[in-house]
Coordinates of C-alpha atoms in Angstrom, one line a residue:
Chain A
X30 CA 0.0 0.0 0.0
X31 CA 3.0 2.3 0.8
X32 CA 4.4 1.8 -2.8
X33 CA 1.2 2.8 -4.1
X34 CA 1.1 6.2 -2.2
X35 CA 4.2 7.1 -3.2
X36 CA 4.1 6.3 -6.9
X37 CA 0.6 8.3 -6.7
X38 CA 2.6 11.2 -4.7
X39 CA 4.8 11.4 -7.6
X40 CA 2.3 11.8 -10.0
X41 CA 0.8 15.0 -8.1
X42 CA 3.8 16.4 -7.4
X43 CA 4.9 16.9 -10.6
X44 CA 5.0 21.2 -10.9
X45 CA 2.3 22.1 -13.2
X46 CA -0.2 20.5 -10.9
X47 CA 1.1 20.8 -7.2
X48 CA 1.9 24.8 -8.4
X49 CA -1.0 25.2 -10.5
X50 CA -4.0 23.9 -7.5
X51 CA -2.2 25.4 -5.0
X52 CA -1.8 28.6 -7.1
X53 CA -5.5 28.3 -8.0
X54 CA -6.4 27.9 -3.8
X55 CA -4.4 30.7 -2.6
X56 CA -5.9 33.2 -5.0
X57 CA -9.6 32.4 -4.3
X58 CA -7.9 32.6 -0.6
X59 CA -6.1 35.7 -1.2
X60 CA -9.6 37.0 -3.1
X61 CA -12.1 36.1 -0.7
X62 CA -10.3 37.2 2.4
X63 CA -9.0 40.4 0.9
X64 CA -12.7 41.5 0.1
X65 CA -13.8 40.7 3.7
X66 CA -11.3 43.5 4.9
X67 CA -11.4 45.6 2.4
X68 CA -14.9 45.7 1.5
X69 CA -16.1 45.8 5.2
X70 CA -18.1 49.1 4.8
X71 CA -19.5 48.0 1.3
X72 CA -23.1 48.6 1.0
X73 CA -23.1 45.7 -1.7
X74 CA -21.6 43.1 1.0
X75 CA -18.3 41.7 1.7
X76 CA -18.9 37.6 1.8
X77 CA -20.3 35.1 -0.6
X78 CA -23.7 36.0 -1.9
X79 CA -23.3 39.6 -0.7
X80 CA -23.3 39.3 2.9
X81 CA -22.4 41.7 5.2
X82 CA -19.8 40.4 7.5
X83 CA -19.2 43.4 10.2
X84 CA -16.3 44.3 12.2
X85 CA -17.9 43.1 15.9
X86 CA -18.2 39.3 13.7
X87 CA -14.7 39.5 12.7
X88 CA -13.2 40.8 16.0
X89 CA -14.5 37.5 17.7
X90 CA -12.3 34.7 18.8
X91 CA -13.3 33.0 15.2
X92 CA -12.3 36.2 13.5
X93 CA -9.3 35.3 11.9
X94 CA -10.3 32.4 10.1
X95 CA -13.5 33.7 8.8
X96 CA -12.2 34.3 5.6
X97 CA -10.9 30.8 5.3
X98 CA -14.1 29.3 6.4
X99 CA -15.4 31.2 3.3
X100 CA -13.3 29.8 0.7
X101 CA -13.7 25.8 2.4
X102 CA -16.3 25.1 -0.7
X103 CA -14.0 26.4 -3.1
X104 CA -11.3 24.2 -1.8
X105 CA -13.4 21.5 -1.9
X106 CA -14.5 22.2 -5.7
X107 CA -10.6 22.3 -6.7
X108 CA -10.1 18.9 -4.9
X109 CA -13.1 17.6 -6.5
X110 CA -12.0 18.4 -9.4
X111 CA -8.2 17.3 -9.1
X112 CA -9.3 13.8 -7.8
X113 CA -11.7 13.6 -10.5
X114 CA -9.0 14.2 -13.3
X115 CA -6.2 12.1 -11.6
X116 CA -8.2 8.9 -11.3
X117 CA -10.3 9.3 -14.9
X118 CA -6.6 9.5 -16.6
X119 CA -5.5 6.2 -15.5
X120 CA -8.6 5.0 -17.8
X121 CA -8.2 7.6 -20.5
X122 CA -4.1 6.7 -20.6
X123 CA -4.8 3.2 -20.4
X124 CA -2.1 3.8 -17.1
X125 CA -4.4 1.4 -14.8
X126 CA -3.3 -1.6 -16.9
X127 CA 0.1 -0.7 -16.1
X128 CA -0.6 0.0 -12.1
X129 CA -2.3 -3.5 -12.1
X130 CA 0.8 -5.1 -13.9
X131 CA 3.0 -3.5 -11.1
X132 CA 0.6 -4.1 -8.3
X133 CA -2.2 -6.3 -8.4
X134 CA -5.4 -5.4 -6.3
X135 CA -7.6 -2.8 -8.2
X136 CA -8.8 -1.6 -4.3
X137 CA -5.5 -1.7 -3.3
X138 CA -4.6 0.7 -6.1
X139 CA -7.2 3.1 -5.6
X140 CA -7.0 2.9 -1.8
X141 CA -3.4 4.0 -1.9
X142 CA -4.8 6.8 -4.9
X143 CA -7.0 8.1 -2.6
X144 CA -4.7 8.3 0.9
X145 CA -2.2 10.5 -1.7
X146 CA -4.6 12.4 -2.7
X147 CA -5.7 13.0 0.3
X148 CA -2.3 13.9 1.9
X149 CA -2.3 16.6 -1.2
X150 CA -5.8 18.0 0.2
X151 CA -4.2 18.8 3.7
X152 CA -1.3 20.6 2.0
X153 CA -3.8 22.5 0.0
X154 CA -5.5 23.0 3.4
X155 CA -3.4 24.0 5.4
X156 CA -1.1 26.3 3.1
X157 CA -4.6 28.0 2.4
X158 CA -5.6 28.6 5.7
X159 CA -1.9 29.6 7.0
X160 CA -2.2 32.6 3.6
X161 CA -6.1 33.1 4.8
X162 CA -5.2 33.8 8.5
X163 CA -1.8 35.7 8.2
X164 CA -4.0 37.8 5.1
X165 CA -6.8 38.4 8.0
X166 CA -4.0 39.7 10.5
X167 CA -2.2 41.9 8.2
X168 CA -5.8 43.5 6.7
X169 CA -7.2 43.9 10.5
X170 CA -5.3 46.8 10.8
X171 CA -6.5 48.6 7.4
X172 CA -9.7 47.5 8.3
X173 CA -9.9 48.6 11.8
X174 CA -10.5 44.9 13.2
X175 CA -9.3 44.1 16.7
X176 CA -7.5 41.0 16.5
X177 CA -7.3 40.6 20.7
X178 CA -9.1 37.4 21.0
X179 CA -7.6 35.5 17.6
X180 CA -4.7 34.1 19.6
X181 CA -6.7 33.3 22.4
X182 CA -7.4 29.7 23.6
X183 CA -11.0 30.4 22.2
X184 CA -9.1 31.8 18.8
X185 CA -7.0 28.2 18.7
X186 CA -9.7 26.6 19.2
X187 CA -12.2 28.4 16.2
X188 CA -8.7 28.2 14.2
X189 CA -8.6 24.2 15.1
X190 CA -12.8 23.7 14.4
X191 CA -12.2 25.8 11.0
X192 CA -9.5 23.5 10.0
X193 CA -11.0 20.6 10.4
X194 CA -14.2 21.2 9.1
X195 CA -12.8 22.7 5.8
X196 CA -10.8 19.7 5.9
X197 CA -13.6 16.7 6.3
X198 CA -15.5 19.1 3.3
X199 CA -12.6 19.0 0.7
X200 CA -12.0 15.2 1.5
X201 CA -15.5 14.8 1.0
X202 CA -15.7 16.6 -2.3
X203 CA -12.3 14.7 -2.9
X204 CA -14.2 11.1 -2.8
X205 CA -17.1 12.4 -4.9
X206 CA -14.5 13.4 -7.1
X207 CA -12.7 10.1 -7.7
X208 CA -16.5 8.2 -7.6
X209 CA -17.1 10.6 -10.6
X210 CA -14.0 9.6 -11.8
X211 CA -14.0 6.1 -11.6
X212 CA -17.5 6.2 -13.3
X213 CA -17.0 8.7 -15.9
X214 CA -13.7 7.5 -16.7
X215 CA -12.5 10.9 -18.9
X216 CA -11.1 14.0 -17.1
X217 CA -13.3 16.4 -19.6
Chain B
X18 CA 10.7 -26.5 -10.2
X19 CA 8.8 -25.9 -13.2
X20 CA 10.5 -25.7 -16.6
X21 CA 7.5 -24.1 -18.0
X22 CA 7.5 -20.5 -18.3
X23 CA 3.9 -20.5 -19.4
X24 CA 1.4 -23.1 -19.1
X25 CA -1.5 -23.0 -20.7
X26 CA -5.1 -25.4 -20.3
X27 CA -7.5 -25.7 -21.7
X28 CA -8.1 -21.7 -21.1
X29 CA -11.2 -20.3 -22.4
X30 CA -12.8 -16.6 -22.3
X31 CA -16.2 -16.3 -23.2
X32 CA -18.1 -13.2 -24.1
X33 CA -21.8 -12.8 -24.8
X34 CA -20.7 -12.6 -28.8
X35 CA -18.8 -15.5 -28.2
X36 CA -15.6 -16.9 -27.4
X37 CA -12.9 -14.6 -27.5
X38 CA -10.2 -17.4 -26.2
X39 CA -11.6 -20.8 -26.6
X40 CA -9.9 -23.9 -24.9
X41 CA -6.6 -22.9 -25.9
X42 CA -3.6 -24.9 -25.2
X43 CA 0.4 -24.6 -25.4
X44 CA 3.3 -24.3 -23.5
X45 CA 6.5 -21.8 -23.3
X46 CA 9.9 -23.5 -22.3
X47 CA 11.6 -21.1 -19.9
X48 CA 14.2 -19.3 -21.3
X49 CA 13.1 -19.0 -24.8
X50 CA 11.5 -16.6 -27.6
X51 CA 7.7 -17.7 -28.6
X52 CA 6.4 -15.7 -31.1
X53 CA 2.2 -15.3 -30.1
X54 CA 1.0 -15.1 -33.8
X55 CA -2.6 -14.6 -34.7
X56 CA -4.8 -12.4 -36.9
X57 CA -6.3 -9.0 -36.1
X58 CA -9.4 -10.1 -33.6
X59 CA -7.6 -13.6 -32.7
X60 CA -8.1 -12.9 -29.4
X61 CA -3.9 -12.6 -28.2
X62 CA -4.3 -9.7 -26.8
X63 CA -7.2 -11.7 -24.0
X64 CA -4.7 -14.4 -23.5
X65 CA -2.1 -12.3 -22.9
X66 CA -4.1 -10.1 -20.8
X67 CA -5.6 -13.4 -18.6
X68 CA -1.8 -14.3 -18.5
X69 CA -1.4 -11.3 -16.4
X70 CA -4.3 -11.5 -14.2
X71 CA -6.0 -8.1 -16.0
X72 CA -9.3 -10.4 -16.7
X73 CA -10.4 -13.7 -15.6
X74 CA -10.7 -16.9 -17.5
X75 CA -13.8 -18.2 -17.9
X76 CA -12.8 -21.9 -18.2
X77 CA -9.6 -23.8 -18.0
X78 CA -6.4 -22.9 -16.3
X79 CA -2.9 -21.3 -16.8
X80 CA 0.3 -21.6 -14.9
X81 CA 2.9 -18.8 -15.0
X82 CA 6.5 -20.0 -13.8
X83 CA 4.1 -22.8 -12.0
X84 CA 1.7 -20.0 -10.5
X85 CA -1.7 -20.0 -11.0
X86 CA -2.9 -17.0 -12.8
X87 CA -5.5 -17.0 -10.2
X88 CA -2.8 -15.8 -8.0
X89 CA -0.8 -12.9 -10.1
X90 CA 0.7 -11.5 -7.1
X91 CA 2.9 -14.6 -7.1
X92 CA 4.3 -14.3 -10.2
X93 CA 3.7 -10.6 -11.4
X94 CA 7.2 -9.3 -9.7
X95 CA 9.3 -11.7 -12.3
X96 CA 7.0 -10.9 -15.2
X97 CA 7.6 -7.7 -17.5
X98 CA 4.8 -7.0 -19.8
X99 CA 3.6 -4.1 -22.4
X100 CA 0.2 -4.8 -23.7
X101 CA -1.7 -2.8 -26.2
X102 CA 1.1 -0.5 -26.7
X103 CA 3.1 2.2 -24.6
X104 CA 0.5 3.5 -22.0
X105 CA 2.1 6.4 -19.8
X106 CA 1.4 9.7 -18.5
X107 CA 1.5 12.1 -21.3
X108 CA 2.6 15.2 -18.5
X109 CA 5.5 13.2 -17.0
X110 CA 9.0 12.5 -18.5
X111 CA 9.8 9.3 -19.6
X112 CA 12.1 9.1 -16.5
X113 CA 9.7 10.1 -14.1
X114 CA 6.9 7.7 -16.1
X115 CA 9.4 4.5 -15.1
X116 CA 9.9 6.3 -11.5
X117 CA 6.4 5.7 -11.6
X118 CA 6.5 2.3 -12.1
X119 CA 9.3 1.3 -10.3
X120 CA 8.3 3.0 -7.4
X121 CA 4.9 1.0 -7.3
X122 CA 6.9 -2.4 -8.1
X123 CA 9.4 -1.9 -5.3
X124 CA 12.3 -1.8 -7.9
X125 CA 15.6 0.3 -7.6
X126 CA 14.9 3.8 -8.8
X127 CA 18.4 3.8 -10.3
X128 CA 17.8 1.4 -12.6
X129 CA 15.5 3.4 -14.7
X130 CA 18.5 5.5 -15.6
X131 CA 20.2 2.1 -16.8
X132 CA 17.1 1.4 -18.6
X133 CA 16.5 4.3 -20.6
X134 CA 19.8 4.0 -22.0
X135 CA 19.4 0.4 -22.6
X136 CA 16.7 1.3 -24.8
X137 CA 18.3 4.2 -26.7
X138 CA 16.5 7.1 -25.0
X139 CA 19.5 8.4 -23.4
X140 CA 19.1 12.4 -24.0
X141 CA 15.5 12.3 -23.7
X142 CA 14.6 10.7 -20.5
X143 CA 13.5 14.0 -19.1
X144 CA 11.4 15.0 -21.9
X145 CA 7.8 15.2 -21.6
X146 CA 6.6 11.4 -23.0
X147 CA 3.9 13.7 -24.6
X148 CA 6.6 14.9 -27.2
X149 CA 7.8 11.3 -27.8
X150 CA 7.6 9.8 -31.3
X151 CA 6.0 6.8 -31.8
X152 CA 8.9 5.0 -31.7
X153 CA 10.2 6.4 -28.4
X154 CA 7.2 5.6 -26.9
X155 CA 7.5 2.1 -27.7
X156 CA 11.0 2.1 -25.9
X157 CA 10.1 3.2 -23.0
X158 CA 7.2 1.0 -23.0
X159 CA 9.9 -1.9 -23.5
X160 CA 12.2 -0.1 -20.9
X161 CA 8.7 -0.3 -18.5
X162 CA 8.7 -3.8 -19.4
X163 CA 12.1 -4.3 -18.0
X164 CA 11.5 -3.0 -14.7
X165 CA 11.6 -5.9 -12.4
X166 CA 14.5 -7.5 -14.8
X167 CA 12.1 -9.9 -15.2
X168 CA 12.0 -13.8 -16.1
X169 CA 9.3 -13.6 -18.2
X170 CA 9.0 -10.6 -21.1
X171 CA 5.3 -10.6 -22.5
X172 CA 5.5 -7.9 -24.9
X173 CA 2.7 -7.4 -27.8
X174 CA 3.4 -5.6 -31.0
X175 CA 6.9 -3.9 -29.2
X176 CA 8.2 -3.4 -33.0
X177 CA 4.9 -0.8 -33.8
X178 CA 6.1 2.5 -35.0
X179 CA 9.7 1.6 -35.2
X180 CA 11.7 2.4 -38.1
X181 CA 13.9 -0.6 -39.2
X182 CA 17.0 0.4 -37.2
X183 CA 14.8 0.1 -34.2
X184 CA 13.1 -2.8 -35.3
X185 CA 16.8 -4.5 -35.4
X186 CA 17.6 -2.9 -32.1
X187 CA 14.4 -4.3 -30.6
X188 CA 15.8 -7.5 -32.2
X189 CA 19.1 -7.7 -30.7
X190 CA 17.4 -6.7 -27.4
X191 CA 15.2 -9.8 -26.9
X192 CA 18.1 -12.5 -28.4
X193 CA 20.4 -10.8 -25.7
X194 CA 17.4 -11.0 -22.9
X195 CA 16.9 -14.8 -24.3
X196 CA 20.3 -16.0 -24.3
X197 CA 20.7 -14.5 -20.5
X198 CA 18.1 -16.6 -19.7
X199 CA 15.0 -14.6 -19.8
X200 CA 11.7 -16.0 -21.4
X201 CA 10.7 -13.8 -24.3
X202 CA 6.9 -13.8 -24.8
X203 CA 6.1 -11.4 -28.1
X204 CA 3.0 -11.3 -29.9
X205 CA 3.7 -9.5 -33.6
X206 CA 2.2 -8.9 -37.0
X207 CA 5.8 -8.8 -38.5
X208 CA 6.2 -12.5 -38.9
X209 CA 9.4 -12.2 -40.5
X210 CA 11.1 -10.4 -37.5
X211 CA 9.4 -13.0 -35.8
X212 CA 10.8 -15.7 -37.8
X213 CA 14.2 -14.5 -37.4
X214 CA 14.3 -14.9 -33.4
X215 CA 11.0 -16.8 -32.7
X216 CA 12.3 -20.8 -31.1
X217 CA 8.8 -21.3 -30.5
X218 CA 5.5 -20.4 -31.9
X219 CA 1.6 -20.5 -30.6
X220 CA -0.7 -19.5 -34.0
X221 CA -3.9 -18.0 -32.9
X222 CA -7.2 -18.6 -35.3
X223 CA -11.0 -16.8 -34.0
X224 CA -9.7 -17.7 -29.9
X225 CA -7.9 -21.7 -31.2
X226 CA -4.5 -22.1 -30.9
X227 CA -4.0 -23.6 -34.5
X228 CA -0.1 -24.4 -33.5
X229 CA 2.1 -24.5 -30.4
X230 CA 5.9 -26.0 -31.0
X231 CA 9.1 -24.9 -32.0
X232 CA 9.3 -23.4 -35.5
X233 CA 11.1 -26.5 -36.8
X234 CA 8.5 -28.5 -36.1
X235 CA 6.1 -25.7 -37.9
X236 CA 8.1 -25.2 -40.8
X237 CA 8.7 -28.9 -41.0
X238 CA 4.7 -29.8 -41.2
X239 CA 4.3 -27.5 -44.5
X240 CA 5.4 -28.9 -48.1
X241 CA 8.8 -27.9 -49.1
X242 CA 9.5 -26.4 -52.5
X243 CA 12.2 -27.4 -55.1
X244 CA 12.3 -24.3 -57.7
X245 CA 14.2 -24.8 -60.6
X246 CA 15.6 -23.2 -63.5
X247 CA 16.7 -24.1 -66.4
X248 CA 19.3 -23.1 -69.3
X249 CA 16.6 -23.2 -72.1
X250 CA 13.2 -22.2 -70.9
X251 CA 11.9 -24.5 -73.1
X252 CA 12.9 -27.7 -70.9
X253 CA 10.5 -26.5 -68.0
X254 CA 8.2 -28.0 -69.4
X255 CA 9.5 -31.4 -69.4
X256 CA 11.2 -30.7 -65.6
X257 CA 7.6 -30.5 -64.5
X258 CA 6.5 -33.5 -66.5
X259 CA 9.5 -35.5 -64.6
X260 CA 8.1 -34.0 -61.2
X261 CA 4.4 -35.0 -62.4
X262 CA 5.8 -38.6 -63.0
X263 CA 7.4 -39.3 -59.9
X264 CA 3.7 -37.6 -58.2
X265 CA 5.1 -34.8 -57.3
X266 CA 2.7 -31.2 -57.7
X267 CA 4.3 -28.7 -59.9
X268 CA 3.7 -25.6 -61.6
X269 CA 5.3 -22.8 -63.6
X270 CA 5.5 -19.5 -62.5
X271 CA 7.5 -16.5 -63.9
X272 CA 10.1 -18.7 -65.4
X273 CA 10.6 -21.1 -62.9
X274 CA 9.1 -24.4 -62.0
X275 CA 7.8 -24.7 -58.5
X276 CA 7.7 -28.3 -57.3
X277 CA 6.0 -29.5 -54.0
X278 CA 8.2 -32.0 -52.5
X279 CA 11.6 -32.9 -50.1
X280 CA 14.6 -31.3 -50.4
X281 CA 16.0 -34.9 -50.9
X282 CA 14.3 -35.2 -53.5
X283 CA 16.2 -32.5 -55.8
X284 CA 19.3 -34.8 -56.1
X285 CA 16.9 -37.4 -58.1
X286 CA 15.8 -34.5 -60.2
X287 CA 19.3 -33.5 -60.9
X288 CA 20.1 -36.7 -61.9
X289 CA 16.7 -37.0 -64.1
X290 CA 17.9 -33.8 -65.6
X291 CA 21.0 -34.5 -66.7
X292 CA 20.0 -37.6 -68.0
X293 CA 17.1 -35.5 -70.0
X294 CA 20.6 -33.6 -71.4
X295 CA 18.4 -30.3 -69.4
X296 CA 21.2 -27.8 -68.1
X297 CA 20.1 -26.8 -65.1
X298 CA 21.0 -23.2 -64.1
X299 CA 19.2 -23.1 -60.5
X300 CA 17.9 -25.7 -57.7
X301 CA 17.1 -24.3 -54.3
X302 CA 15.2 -26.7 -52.0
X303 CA 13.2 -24.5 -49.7
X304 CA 11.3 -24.2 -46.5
X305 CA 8.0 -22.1 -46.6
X306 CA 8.5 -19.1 -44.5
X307 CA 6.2 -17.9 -41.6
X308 CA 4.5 -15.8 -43.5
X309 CA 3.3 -18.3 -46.3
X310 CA 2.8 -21.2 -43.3
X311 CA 0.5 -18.6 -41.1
X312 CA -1.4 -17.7 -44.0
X313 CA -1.9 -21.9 -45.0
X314 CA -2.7 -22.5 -41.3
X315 CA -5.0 -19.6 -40.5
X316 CA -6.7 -19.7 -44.0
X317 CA -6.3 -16.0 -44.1
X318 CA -5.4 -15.1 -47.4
X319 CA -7.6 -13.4 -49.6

């Protein structure tokens, strides 16, 4: 099962994808959190759908990943979406063939898939939500956010909840990706 | 210890259009090259593909180096195989495409530097396989083959899109693989490259094995041909009429007579000949080729 993880690993680390989805996360990141601060005053909103997220929301204990929290389904589309490609090539290549050549065991194969993709969603994750919060803290200023109670216990703890939610939400969209995958068989 | 590479029984696979394999039979001595011949649709590609554990027979039985192919996890770290051509990641280099591989086989990543030189890629091993020729592609899928420096090589069609050089290269490889004591499994529609290093063959007709043995034995079970020319082209016809009377078939063709019989048998001619007073100029005894038997066996000529 090891070998298969990290023949899979290699696969998605190769630049144009590992640079390309994490590119791709950090500027819906970047986006979404910069509007948050910087639109706080906007009459037309300054959250998905045109919310209005105000400062007293933001200058909470759960504050500082707010912004992250905002951009979880996003994550979760790109992981859907990278899943989905990486397991509908092995059919569109013909590559499977040569997996089950090297490896026998067509669940041990897309077990060890899905544990490397899944080690490539909490990179995503947490690179997204380490930009997302250290965006947050250098935009409270500007937008006139009191960051007191971020690094709180209470703040850990919102930071830890965050984190963990976004992460059971991309891993989820991650397995509906590869399902879609295995059945459609064709990245496009 | 089994001196069968391949062992086959009896092995059958059975579609709702019919049978793709049906109850085929033959055997591969280890350490040899078998040529896997067949028409388009002969169904080598299933065989080769329940040989490696890819789909399941639906009768019969087949032993790879005396493991079941019920169990290809026994046998599938000594076997290299390319089936239905090169099949890589277009994105990846060739290098990282074996990386790949060998990563997921537990072999030594630095032999896929070895590799690619083994099979003439040297220079483009980091080169996307997406730019790789046809011919390239087949190399590395050889070189992917390789991997596990396997006892067994099952390769099908590894000559497609190869110029000749390559062809010869490809050639040299799988003599040099044979004679170190690796069993060369190689289905191909170039019969004559497969005739020039093939010890045994297994001729595939619509999923029946047709002929399993050693190519002697093949080329041996077909007529041999005397052909024979003569100084005045005039006296062919009475070469043919001394063939006719010791029962042998015989026929003119382009200025030579074609007679159906042993190779023996031209020394009696020879002596008929002479005594005729007909100067022969030519009197080659020969074998039937691959090409001609596989086309007499499978019926496949239009």
């Amino acid at each position: 099962m090891i070998r298969v993880i990290f023949a899979e690993w290699r696969k998605l680390r190769r630049p144009t994808l590992f640079f390309g989805t994490i590119g791709a996360s950090l500027f819906f990141t970047g986006l979404t959190t910069t509007f948050l601060y910087l639109m706080i005053d906007s009459q037309r909103g300054n959250s998905d759908r045109g919310r209005q997220v105000s400062r007293e929301v933001l200058n909470l204990a759960s504050g500082s990943v707010y912004g992250f929290a905002s951009v979880g389904g996003l994550l979760g589309i790109i992981a859907l979406c990278v899943f989905a490609a990486q397991t509908a090539q092995e059919y569109t290549y013909g590559t499977f063939r040569n997996l089950l050549v090297r490896q026998p065991g067509r669940i041990r194969i897309l077990l060890g898939k899905l544990i490397a993709m899944k080690l490539f969603a909490l990179i995503l994750v947490a690179i997204a939500a380490a930009v997302s919060i250290s965006l947050s803290y250098y935009l409270s200023d500007r937008a006139k956010v009191t960051t007191d109670l971020w690094f709180t216990s209470a703040g850990y703890h919102a930071i830890g909840q965050t984190l963990l939610n976004v992460t059971i939400s991309v891993i989820y969209f991650g397995i509906m990706g590869m399902i879609l995958g295995l059945f459609l068989r064709s990245p496009i | 210890m089994t001196t069968m590479a391949i062992s086959v029984r009896d092995l059958s696979k059975k579609y709702d259009s019919g049978f793709a394999v049906s109850h085929a039979n033959f055997e591969v001595p280890l350490g040899t090259i078998c040529g896997f011949v067949g028409p388009n649709g002969a169904g080598k590609t299933t065989t080769i593909r329940m040989l490696l554990g890819l789909i399941s027979p639906t009768g019969g039985t087949a032993e790879i180096l005396g493991e079941s192919i019920k169990h290809p996890d026994k046998y599938l770290s000594q076997v290299g195989a390319m089936i239905e051509g090169p099949a890589f990641y277009p994105a990846l280099s060739g290098e990282e495409n074996l990386k790949v591989l060998a990563t997921l086989g537990g072999f030594p990543i630095e032999r896929v530097g070895q590799l690619i030189s083994e099979v003439g890629l040297e220079g483009r091993g980091g080169s996307k396989y997406k730019t790789y020729s046809l011919g390239m592609k087949q190399r590395l899928g050889i070189a992917a083959a390789l991997l596990p420096n396997p006892k067994i090589l099952i390769l099908d069609e590894p000559t497609n899109g190869l110029d000749p050089e390559g062809i010869q290269e490809v050639r040299d490889l799988l003599k040099r693989l044979a004679s170190q004591g690796t069993t060369v499994f190689v289905s191909s529609h170039l019969l004559s490259e497969l005739e020039l290093i093939s010890e045994y063959i297994v001729m595939l007709r619509k999923g029946e094995v047709v002929f399993a043995g050693t190519m002697n034995d093949l080329l041996l079970e077909q007529q041999p041909v005397i052909l024979v020319k003569t100084e005045k082209e005039s006296d062919l016809q009475k070469i043919i009429d001394i063939a006719h009377s010791d029962g042998h078939q015989a026929t003119i063709r382009s200025g030579v007579a074609h007679i159906e019989g042993p190779a023996e048998w031209a020394g009696t001619l020879n002596r008929q000949a002479f005594d005729a007073g007909i100067v022969l100029t030519q009197l080659a005894p020969q074998l039937p080729n691959l090409e001609e038997t596989f086309f007499e066996m499978t019926g496949d000529r239009k």
